[in-house]
Amino acid sequence: MIDTPQIARSAQQRTAVIRLTIARAEIGQAFAPAVSELLAAMREQGIEPAFPLFSYHLKMPGEVFEMEIGFPVDADVQPSGRVAAGALPALKVARTIYRGPMEGLGSAWGELNTWITQNALATQAFMWENYLVGPGNNVQASTWQTELNWPLAD
């Protein structure tokens, strides 16, 4: 179940990212190593995350995910292995919070899509998740919080 969605404006934010093109079935195996690689490269550059981890889906997820995972940062990121500089865009979004384990994210996006449809809003073909409270916080999965952001067409 999701919180009542809101229309919000996201601010542009510099990021450190790793881009992945990966089969849906393999995302669980690739995600944690990519996060570790990202954090190691940031540490080497003396960069701390400015906000929690996110995943940015460059197109509507299907059987293959084309995405960036990363952290918002307040410093310039130098390329290092798969790590590159990126940015989250400034956009009008439909935003909500999903509370629960990662396995429920698909249903949460479905609920947000229903709300968007009921409110006659048009979306763009990409979206992102901010992992506000999750596995890295060593808390129970039932208390995890993921912010869903679906950009709206102007």
CSV table of N, CA and C in Angstrom, one decimal:
chain,number,residue,atom,x,y,z
A,1,MET,N,0.8,-1.2,0.0
A,1,MET,CA,0.0,0.0,0.0
A,1,MET,C,0.9,1.2,0.0
A,2,ILE,N,0.4,2.3,-0.7
A,2,ILE,CA,1.2,3.5,-0.8
A,2,ILE,C,0.5,4.6,-0.1
A,3,ASP,N,1.3,5.6,0.3
A,3,ASP,CA,0.7,6.9,0.8
A,3,ASP,C,-0.1,7.6,-0.3
A,4,THR,N,-1.0,8.5,0.1
A,4,THR,CA,-1.7,9.3,-0.9
A,4,THR,C,-0.7,10.0,-1.8
A,5,PRO,N,-0.7,9.8,-3.1
A,5,PRO,CA,0.2,10.4,-4.0
A,5,PRO,C,0.0,12.0,-4.0
A,6,GLN,N,1.1,12.7,-4.3
A,6,GLN,CA,1.1,14.1,-4.5
A,6,GLN,C,1.7,14.5,-5.8
A,7,ILE,N,1.4,15.7,-6.3
A,7,ILE,CA,2.1,16.3,-7.4
A,7,ILE,C,3.2,17.1,-6.7
A,8,ALA,N,4.5,16.9,-7.1
A,8,ALA,CA,5.6,17.6,-6.5
A,8,ALA,C,6.6,18.0,-7.7
A,9,ARG,N,7.5,18.9,-7.3
A,9,ARG,CA,8.5,19.3,-8.2
A,9,ARG,C,9.8,18.8,-7.7
A,10,SER,N,10.5,18.0,-8.5
A,10,SER,CA,11.9,17.5,-8.0
A,10,SER,C,12.9,18.6,-8.4
A,11,ALA,N,13.9,18.7,-7.6
A,11,ALA,CA,15.0,19.6,-7.9
A,11,ALA,C,16.1,18.9,-8.6
A,12,GLN,N,16.8,19.5,-9.5
A,12,GLN,CA,17.9,18.9,-10.2
A,12,GLN,C,19.0,18.6,-9.1
A,13,GLN,N,19.6,17.5,-9.3
A,13,GLN,CA,20.6,17.0,-8.3
A,13,GLN,C,21.7,16.3,-9.0
A,14,ARG,N,23.0,16.7,-8.7
A,14,ARG,CA,24.1,16.0,-9.2
A,14,ARG,C,24.2,14.6,-8.6
A,15,THR,N,24.7,13.6,-9.3
A,15,THR,CA,24.7,12.2,-8.8
A,15,THR,C,26.0,11.5,-9.2
A,16,ALA,N,26.3,10.5,-8.5
A,16,ALA,CA,27.3,9.5,-8.9
A,16,ALA,C,26.5,8.2,-9.2
A,17,VAL,N,26.7,7.7,-10.4
A,17,VAL,CA,25.9,6.6,-10.8
A,17,VAL,C,26.7,5.5,-11.5
A,18,ILE,N,26.1,4.3,-11.5
A,18,ILE,CA,26.5,3.2,-12.4
A,18,ILE,C,25.3,2.8,-13.2
A,19,ARG,N,25.5,2.7,-14.5
A,19,ARG,CA,24.5,2.4,-15.4
A,19,ARG,C,24.5,0.9,-15.6
A,20,LEU,N,23.3,0.3,-15.6
A,20,LEU,CA,23.1,-1.2,-15.8
A,20,LEU,C,22.0,-1.4,-16.8
A,21,THR,N,22.3,-2.4,-17.7
A,21,THR,CA,21.3,-2.9,-18.6
A,21,THR,C,21.3,-4.4,-18.2
A,22,ILE,N,20.2,-4.9,-17.6
A,22,ILE,CA,20.3,-6.2,-17.0
A,22,ILE,C,18.9,-6.8,-17.0
A,23,ALA,N,18.9,-8.1,-17.1
A,23,ALA,CA,17.6,-8.9,-17.1
A,23,ALA,C,17.0,-8.7,-15.7
A,24,ARG,N,15.7,-8.6,-15.7
A,24,ARG,CA,14.9,-8.5,-14.5
A,24,ARG,C,15.3,-9.6,-13.5
A,25,ALA,N,15.5,-10.8,-13.9
A,25,ALA,CA,15.8,-11.9,-13.0
A,25,ALA,C,17.2,-11.8,-12.4
A,26,GLU,N,18.1,-11.0,-13.0
A,26,GLU,CA,19.5,-10.8,-12.5
A,26,GLU,C,19.7,-9.6,-11.6
A,27,ILE,N,18.7,-8.7,-11.5
A,27,ILE,CA,18.9,-7.5,-10.8
A,27,ILE,C,19.3,-7.7,-9.3
A,28,GLY,N,18.7,-8.7,-8.7
A,28,GLY,CA,19.0,-8.9,-7.3
A,28,GLY,C,20.5,-9.3,-7.0
A,29,GLN,N,21.1,-10.0,-8.0
A,29,GLN,CA,22.5,-10.4,-7.9
A,29,GLN,C,23.4,-9.2,-8.2
A,30,ALA,N,23.0,-8.3,-9.0
A,30,ALA,CA,23.9,-7.3,-9.5
A,30,ALA,C,23.8,-6.0,-8.6
A,31,PHE,N,22.7,-5.8,-8.0
A,31,PHE,CA,22.4,-4.5,-7.3
A,31,PHE,C,23.4,-4.3,-6.2
A,32,ALA,N,23.6,-5.2,-5.2
A,32,ALA,CA,24.4,-4.9,-4.1
A,32,ALA,C,25.9,-4.8,-4.5
A,33,PRO,N,26.5,-5.6,-5.4
A,33,PRO,CA,27.8,-5.3,-5.8
A,33,PRO,C,28.0,-4.0,-6.5
A,34,ALA,N,27.0,-3.5,-7.2
A,34,ALA,CA,27.1,-2.2,-7.9
A,34,ALA,C,27.1,-1.1,-6.8
A,35,VAL,N,26.3,-1.2,-5.8
A,35,VAL,CA,26.3,-0.2,-4.8
A,35,VAL,C,27.6,-0.2,-4.0
A,36,SER,N,28.2,-1.4,-3.7
A,36,SER,CA,29.5,-1.4,-3.1
A,36,SER,C,30.6,-0.7,-4.0
A,37,GLU,N,30.5,-1.0,-5.3
A,37,GLU,CA,31.5,-0.4,-6.2
A,37,GLU,C,31.3,1.1,-6.2
A,38,LEU,N,30.1,1.6,-6.2
A,38,LEU,CA,29.8,3.0,-6.2
A,38,LEU,C,30.3,3.7,-5.0
A,39,LEU,N,30.0,3.1,-3.8
A,39,LEU,CA,30.5,3.7,-2.6
A,39,LEU,C,32.0,3.7,-2.5
A,40,ALA,N,32.7,2.7,-3.0
A,40,ALA,CA,34.1,2.6,-2.9
A,40,ALA,C,34.7,3.7,-3.8
A,41,ALA,N,34.2,3.9,-5.0
A,41,ALA,CA,34.7,5.0,-5.9
A,41,ALA,C,34.4,6.4,-5.2
A,42,MET,N,33.3,6.5,-4.6
A,42,MET,CA,33.0,7.8,-4.0
A,42,MET,C,33.9,8.1,-2.8
A,43,ARG,N,34.2,7.0,-2.0
A,43,ARG,CA,35.1,7.2,-0.9
A,43,ARG,C,36.5,7.6,-1.4
A,44,GLU,N,37.0,7.0,-2.4
A,44,GLU,CA,38.3,7.3,-3.0
A,44,GLU,C,38.4,8.8,-3.4
A,45,GLN,N,37.2,9.3,-3.8
A,45,GLN,CA,37.2,10.7,-4.2
A,45,GLN,C,36.8,11.7,-3.1
A,46,GLY,N,36.6,11.1,-1.9
A,46,GLY,CA,36.2,12.0,-0.7
A,46,GLY,C,34.8,12.5,-0.8
A,47,ILE,N,33.9,11.8,-1.5
A,47,ILE,CA,32.6,12.2,-1.7
A,47,ILE,C,31.6,11.4,-0.8
A,48,GLU,N,30.8,12.1,-0.1
A,48,GLU,CA,29.7,11.5,0.7
A,48,GLU,C,28.4,11.6,0.0
A,49,PRO,N,27.5,10.6,0.2
A,49,PRO,CA,26.1,10.7,-0.3
A,49,PRO,C,25.4,11.9,0.3
A,50,ALA,N,24.7,12.7,-0.5
A,50,ALA,CA,23.9,13.8,0.0
A,50,ALA,C,22.5,13.4,0.3
A,51,PHE,N,22.1,12.2,-0.1
A,51,PHE,CA,20.7,11.7,0.1
A,51,PHE,C,20.8,10.2,-0.1
A,52,PRO,N,19.8,9.4,0.3
A,52,PRO,CA,19.9,7.9,0.1
A,52,PRO,C,20.0,7.5,-1.3
A,53,LEU,N,20.3,6.2,-1.5
A,53,LEU,CA,20.4,5.5,-2.7
A,53,LEU,C,19.2,5.6,-3.6
A,54,PHE,N,19.3,5.7,-4.9
A,54,PHE,CA,18.2,5.7,-5.8
A,54,PHE,C,18.4,4.7,-6.9
A,55,SER,N,17.4,4.4,-7.6
A,55,SER,CA,17.5,3.7,-8.9
A,55,SER,C,16.6,4.5,-9.9
A,56,TYR,N,17.2,4.8,-11.0
A,56,TYR,CA,16.6,5.6,-12.1
A,56,TYR,C,16.4,4.8,-13.3
A,57,HIS,N,15.1,4.5,-13.6
A,57,HIS,CA,14.8,3.7,-14.8
A,57,HIS,C,14.7,4.5,-16.0
A,58,LEU,N,15.6,4.3,-16.9
A,58,LEU,CA,15.7,5.2,-18.1
A,58,LEU,C,14.5,5.0,-19.1
A,59,LYS,N,13.9,3.8,-19.0
A,59,LYS,CA,12.7,3.6,-19.7
A,59,LYS,C,11.8,2.6,-18.9
A,60,MET,N,10.6,2.5,-19.3
A,60,MET,CA,9.6,1.6,-18.6
A,60,MET,C,10.3,0.2,-18.4
A,61,PRO,N,10.4,-0.2,-17.2
A,61,PRO,CA,11.0,-1.6,-17.0
A,61,PRO,C,10.1,-2.7,-17.6
A,62,GLY,N,10.8,-3.6,-18.2
A,62,GLY,CA,10.2,-4.8,-18.8
A,62,GLY,C,11.0,-6.0,-18.3
A,63,GLU,N,11.3,-6.9,-19.2
A,63,GLU,CA,12.1,-8.0,-18.8
A,63,GLU,C,13.6,-7.7,-18.7
A,64,VAL,N,14.0,-6.5,-19.3
A,64,VAL,CA,15.3,-6.0,-19.2
A,64,VAL,C,15.2,-4.6,-18.6
A,65,PHE,N,16.0,-4.4,-17.5
A,65,PHE,CA,16.0,-3.1,-16.9
A,65,PHE,C,17.2,-2.3,-17.5
A,66,GLU,N,16.9,-1.1,-17.9
A,66,GLU,CA,17.9,-0.1,-18.3
A,66,GLU,C,17.8,1.0,-17.3
A,67,MET,N,18.8,1.1,-16.5
A,67,MET,CA,18.7,1.9,-15.3
A,67,MET,C,20.1,2.4,-14.8
A,68,GLU,N,20.0,3.4,-14.0
A,68,GLU,CA,21.2,3.9,-13.2
A,68,GLU,C,20.9,3.7,-11.8
A,69,ILE,N,21.9,3.3,-11.0
A,69,ILE,CA,21.8,3.3,-9.6
A,69,ILE,C,22.8,4.3,-9.1
A,70,GLY,N,22.5,5.0,-8.0
A,70,GLY,CA,23.4,6.0,-7.6
A,70,GLY,C,23.0,6.7,-6.3
A,71,PHE,N,23.8,7.7,-6.0
A,71,PHE,CA,23.6,8.6,-4.9
A,71,PHE,C,23.6,10.0,-5.3
A,72,PRO,N,22.7,10.9,-4.8
A,72,PRO,CA,22.9,12.3,-5.0
A,72,PRO,C,24.2,12.8,-4.3
A,73,VAL,N,24.9,13.7,-4.8
A,73,VAL,CA,26.1,14.2,-4.2
A,73,VAL,C,26.2,15.7,-4.4
A,74,ASP,N,27.0,16.3,-3.5
A,74,ASP,CA,27.3,17.7,-3.6
A,74,ASP,C,28.6,18.1,-4.1
A,75,ALA,N,29.3,17.2,-4.8
A,75,ALA,CA,30.6,17.4,-5.4
A,75,ALA,C,30.7,16.9,-6.8
A,76,ASP,N,31.7,17.3,-7.5
A,76,ASP,CA,31.9,16.8,-8.9
A,76,ASP,C,32.4,15.3,-8.8
A,77,VAL,N,31.9,14.5,-9.6
A,77,VAL,CA,32.3,13.1,-9.6
A,77,VAL,C,33.2,12.8,-10.8
A,78,GLN,N,34.3,12.2,-10.6
A,78,GLN,CA,35.2,11.9,-11.7
A,78,GLN,C,35.0,10.4,-12.1
A,79,PRO,N,35.0,10.1,-13.4
A,79,PRO,CA,34.8,8.7,-13.8
A,79,PRO,C,35.8,7.8,-13.2
A,80,SER,N,35.3,6.6,-12.8
A,80,SER,CA,36.2,5.6,-12.1
A,80,SER,C,35.5,4.2,-12.4
A,81,GLY,N,36.1,3.5,-13.3
A,81,GLY,CA,35.5,2.2,-13.6
A,81,GLY,C,34.1,2.4,-14.2
A,82,ARG,N,33.1,1.8,-13.6
A,82,ARG,CA,31.8,1.9,-14.1
A,82,ARG,C,31.1,3.2,-13.5
A,83,VAL,N,31.7,3.8,-12.6
A,83,VAL,CA,31.1,5.0,-11.9
A,83,VAL,C,31.3,6.3,-12.8
A,84,ALA,N,30.2,7.0,-12.9
A,84,ALA,CA,30.2,8.2,-13.7
A,84,ALA,C,29.4,9.3,-13.0
A,85,ALA,N,29.6,10.5,-13.5
A,85,ALA,CA,28.7,11.6,-13.0
A,85,ALA,C,27.4,11.6,-13.7
A,86,GLY,N,26.3,12.0,-13.0
A,86,GLY,CA,25.0,12.0,-13.6
A,86,GLY,C,24.2,13.1,-13.0
A,87,ALA,N,22.9,13.1,-13.2
A,87,ALA,CA,22.0,14.0,-12.6
A,87,ALA,C,20.6,13.5,-12.5
A,88,LEU,N,19.9,13.8,-11.5
A,88,LEU,CA,18.5,13.6,-11.4
A,88,LEU,C,17.9,15.0,-11.9
A,89,PRO,N,16.9,14.9,-12.8
A,89,PRO,CA,16.3,16.1,-13.4
A,89,PRO,C,15.3,16.9,-12.5
A,90,ALA,N,15.2,18.1,-12.8
A,90,ALA,CA,14.1,18.9,-12.2
A,90,ALA,C,12.9,18.8,-13.0
A,91,LEU,N,11.9,18.2,-12.4
A,91,LEU,CA,10.6,17.8,-13.2
A,91,LEU,C,9.4,17.9,-12.2
A,92,LYS,N,8.3,18.0,-12.8
A,92,LYS,CA,7.0,17.8,-12.1
A,92,LYS,C,6.8,16.3,-12.1
A,93,VAL,N,6.5,15.7,-10.9
A,93,VAL,CA,6.4,14.3,-10.7
A,93,VAL,C,5.1,14.0,-9.9
A,94,ALA,N,4.6,12.7,-10.1
A,94,ALA,CA,3.6,12.1,-9.2
A,94,ALA,C,4.5,11.4,-8.2
A,95,ARG,N,4.3,11.7,-6.9
A,95,ARG,CA,5.2,11.1,-5.9
A,95,ARG,C,4.4,10.5,-4.7
A,96,THR,N,4.9,9.4,-4.3
A,96,THR,CA,4.3,8.7,-3.1
A,96,THR,C,5.4,7.9,-2.3
A,97,ILE,N,5.0,7.4,-1.2
A,97,ILE,CA,5.9,6.6,-0.4
A,97,ILE,C,5.3,5.2,-0.3
A,98,TYR,N,6.1,4.2,-0.6
A,98,TYR,CA,5.7,2.8,-0.4
A,98,TYR,C,6.4,2.3,0.8
A,99,ARG,N,5.7,1.6,1.7
A,99,ARG,CA,6.2,1.1,2.9
A,99,ARG,C,6.1,-0.4,2.9
A,100,GLY,N,7.3,-1.1,2.8
A,100,GLY,CA,7.3,-2.5,2.8
A,100,GLY,C,8.5,-3.0,2.1
A,101,PRO,N,8.6,-4.4,1.9
A,101,PRO,CA,9.8,-5.0,1.3
A,101,PRO,C,9.9,-4.7,-0.2
A,102,MET,N,11.0,-4.9,-0.8
A,102,MET,CA,11.3,-4.7,-2.2
A,102,MET,C,10.3,-5.5,-3.1
A,103,GLU,N,9.9,-6.7,-2.6
A,103,GLU,CA,9.0,-7.5,-3.5
A,103,GLU,C,7.7,-6.8,-3.8
A,104,GLY,N,7.3,-5.9,-3.0
A,104,GLY,CA,6.0,-5.2,-3.2
A,104,GLY,C,6.1,-3.9,-4.1
A,105,LEU,N,7.3,-3.6,-4.6
A,105,LEU,CA,7.5,-2.4,-5.4
A,105,LEU,C,6.6,-2.4,-6.7
A,106,GLY,N,6.6,-3.6,-7.3
A,106,GLY,CA,5.8,-3.7,-8.6
A,106,GLY,C,4.3,-3.3,-8.3
A,107,SER,N,3.8,-3.8,-7.3
A,107,SER,CA,2.4,-3.5,-6.9
A,107,SER,C,2.2,-2.0,-6.5
A,108,ALA,N,3.2,-1.5,-5.8
A,108,ALA,CA,3.2,-0.1,-5.5
A,108,ALA,C,3.2,0.8,-6.7
A,109,TRP,N,4.0,0.5,-7.7
A,109,TRP,CA,4.0,1.3,-8.9
A,109,TRP,C,2.7,1.1,-9.6
A,110,GLY,N,2.1,0.0,-9.5
A,110,GLY,CA,0.7,-0.2,-10.1
A,110,GLY,C,-0.3,0.6,-9.5
A,111,GLU,N,-0.2,0.8,-8.1
A,111,GLU,CA,-1.2,1.7,-7.4
A,111,GLU,C,-1.0,3.1,-7.8
A,112,LEU,N,0.3,3.5,-8.0
A,112,LEU,CA,0.6,4.9,-8.4
A,112,LEU,C,0.1,5.1,-9.8
A,113,ASN,N,0.2,4.1,-10.7
A,113,ASN,CA,-0.3,4.2,-12.0
A,113,ASN,C,-1.8,4.4,-12.0
A,114,THR,N,-2.5,3.7,-11.2
A,114,THR,CA,-4.0,3.8,-11.1
A,114,THR,C,-4.3,5.2,-10.6
A,115,TRP,N,-3.7,5.7,-9.7
A,115,TRP,CA,-3.9,7.1,-9.2
A,115,TRP,C,-3.7,8.1,-10.3
A,116,ILE,N,-2.6,7.9,-11.1
A,116,ILE,CA,-2.3,8.8,-12.2
A,116,ILE,C,-3.4,8.8,-13.2
A,117,THR,N,-3.9,7.5,-13.6
A,117,THR,CA,-4.9,7.4,-14.5
A,117,THR,C,-6.2,8.0,-14.0
A,118,GLN,N,-6.6,7.8,-12.8
A,118,GLN,CA,-7.8,8.3,-12.2
A,118,GLN,C,-7.8,9.9,-12.2
A,119,ASN,N,-6.6,10.4,-12.2
A,119,ASN,CA,-6.5,11.9,-12.1
A,119,ASN,C,-6.2,12.5,-13.5
A,120,ALA,N,-6.3,11.6,-14.6
A,120,ALA,CA,-6.1,12.1,-16.0
A,120,ALA,C,-4.8,12.8,-16.2
A,121,LEU,N,-3.7,12.2,-15.6
A,121,LEU,CA,-2.4,12.8,-15.8
A,121,LEU,C,-1.6,12.0,-16.8
A,122,ALA,N,-0.8,12.6,-17.6
A,122,ALA,CA,0.1,11.9,-18.5
A,122,ALA,C,1.5,11.8,-18.0
A,123,THR,N,2.1,10.7,-18.2
A,123,THR,CA,3.4,10.4,-17.6
A,123,THR,C,4.5,10.4,-18.7
A,124,GLN,N,5.7,10.5,-18.3
A,124,GLN,CA,6.8,10.2,-19.2
A,124,GLN,C,7.3,8.8,-19.0
A,125,ALA,N,8.1,8.3,-19.9
A,125,ALA,CA,8.4,6.9,-19.9
A,125,ALA,C,9.6,6.5,-19.0
A,126,PHE,N,9.9,7.2,-18.0
A,126,PHE,CA,11.0,6.9,-17.1
A,126,PHE,C,10.5,7.3,-15.7
A,127,MET,N,11.2,6.7,-14.7
A,127,MET,CA,10.8,7.0,-13.3
A,127,MET,C,12.0,6.6,-12.4
A,128,TRP,N,11.9,7.0,-11.1
A,128,TRP,CA,13.0,6.6,-10.2
A,128,TRP,C,12.4,6.4,-8.8
A,129,GLU,N,13.2,5.6,-8.0
A,129,GLU,CA,12.9,5.3,-6.6
A,129,GLU,C,14.0,5.8,-5.8
A,130,ASN,N,13.7,6.4,-4.6
A,130,ASN,CA,14.6,6.8,-3.6
A,130,ASN,C,14.4,5.9,-2.4
A,131,TYR,N,15.5,5.2,-2.0
A,131,TYR,CA,15.3,4.2,-0.9
A,131,TYR,C,15.6,4.9,0.4
A,132,LEU,N,14.6,5.4,1.0
A,132,LEU,CA,14.7,6.3,2.2
A,132,LEU,C,15.1,5.5,3.4
A,133,VAL,N,14.4,4.3,3.6
A,133,VAL,CA,14.8,3.4,4.7
A,133,VAL,C,14.8,2.0,4.0
A,134,GLY,N,15.9,1.3,4.2
A,134,GLY,CA,15.9,0.0,3.6
A,134,GLY,C,17.0,-0.9,4.1
A,135,PRO,N,17.4,-1.9,3.3
A,135,PRO,CA,18.3,-2.9,3.8
A,135,PRO,C,19.6,-2.3,4.5
A,136,GLY,N,20.1,-1.2,4.0
A,136,GLY,CA,21.3,-0.7,4.6
A,136,GLY,C,21.1,-0.1,6.0
A,137,ASN,N,19.8,0.1,6.4
A,137,ASN,CA,19.5,0.6,7.7
A,137,ASN,C,19.3,-0.5,8.7
A,138,ASN,N,19.5,-1.8,8.3
A,138,ASN,CA,19.4,-2.9,9.2
A,138,ASN,C,18.1,-2.9,10.0
A,139,VAL,N,17.0,-2.7,9.3
A,139,VAL,CA,15.6,-2.7,9.9
A,139,VAL,C,14.8,-3.7,9.2
A,140,GLN,N,13.7,-4.1,9.8
A,140,GLN,CA,12.8,-5.1,9.3
A,140,GLN,C,12.2,-4.6,7.9
A,141,ALA,N,12.1,-5.5,7.0
A,141,ALA,CA,11.6,-5.2,5.7
A,141,ALA,C,10.2,-4.5,5.7
A,142,SER,N,9.4,-4.8,6.7
A,142,SER,CA,8.1,-4.2,6.8
A,142,SER,C,8.1,-2.7,7.1
A,143,THR,N,9.3,-2.2,7.5
A,143,THR,CA,9.4,-0.8,7.9
A,143,THR,C,10.2,0.0,6.8
A,144,TRP,N,10.6,-0.7,5.7
A,144,TRP,CA,11.3,0.0,4.6
A,144,TRP,C,10.4,1.0,4.0
A,145,GLN,N,11.0,2.1,3.5
A,145,GLN,CA,10.3,3.2,2.8
A,145,GLN,C,11.0,3.5,1.5
A,146,THR,N,10.2,3.5,0.4
A,146,THR,CA,10.7,3.8,-0.9
A,146,THR,C,9.9,4.9,-1.5
A,147,GLU,N,10.5,6.0,-1.8
A,147,GLU,CA,9.8,7.1,-2.5
A,147,GLU,C,9.8,6.8,-4.0
A,148,LEU,N,8.6,6.8,-4.6
A,148,LEU,CA,8.3,6.6,-6.0
A,148,LEU,C,8.1,7.9,-6.7
A,149,ASN,N,8.9,8.2,-7.7
A,149,ASN,CA,8.8,9.4,-8.5
A,149,ASN,C,8.5,9.1,-10.0
A,150,TRP,N,7.3,9.5,-10.5
A,150,TRP,CA,7.0,9.3,-11.9
A,150,TRP,C,6.8,10.6,-12.6
A,151,PRO,N,7.7,11.0,-13.4
A,151,PRO,CA,7.6,12.3,-14.1
A,151,PRO,C,6.3,12.4,-14.9
A,152,LEU,N,5.8,13.6,-14.9
A,152,LEU,CA,4.5,13.9,-15.6
A,152,LEU,C,4.9,14.7,-16.8
A,153,ALA,N,4.1,14.4,-17.9
A,153,ALA,CA,4.3,15.2,-19.1
A,153,ALA,C,3.8,16.6,-18.9
A,154,ASP,N,4.4,17.6,-19.6
A,154,ASP,CA,4.0,19.0,-19.4
A,154,ASP,C,2.8,19.3,-20.3
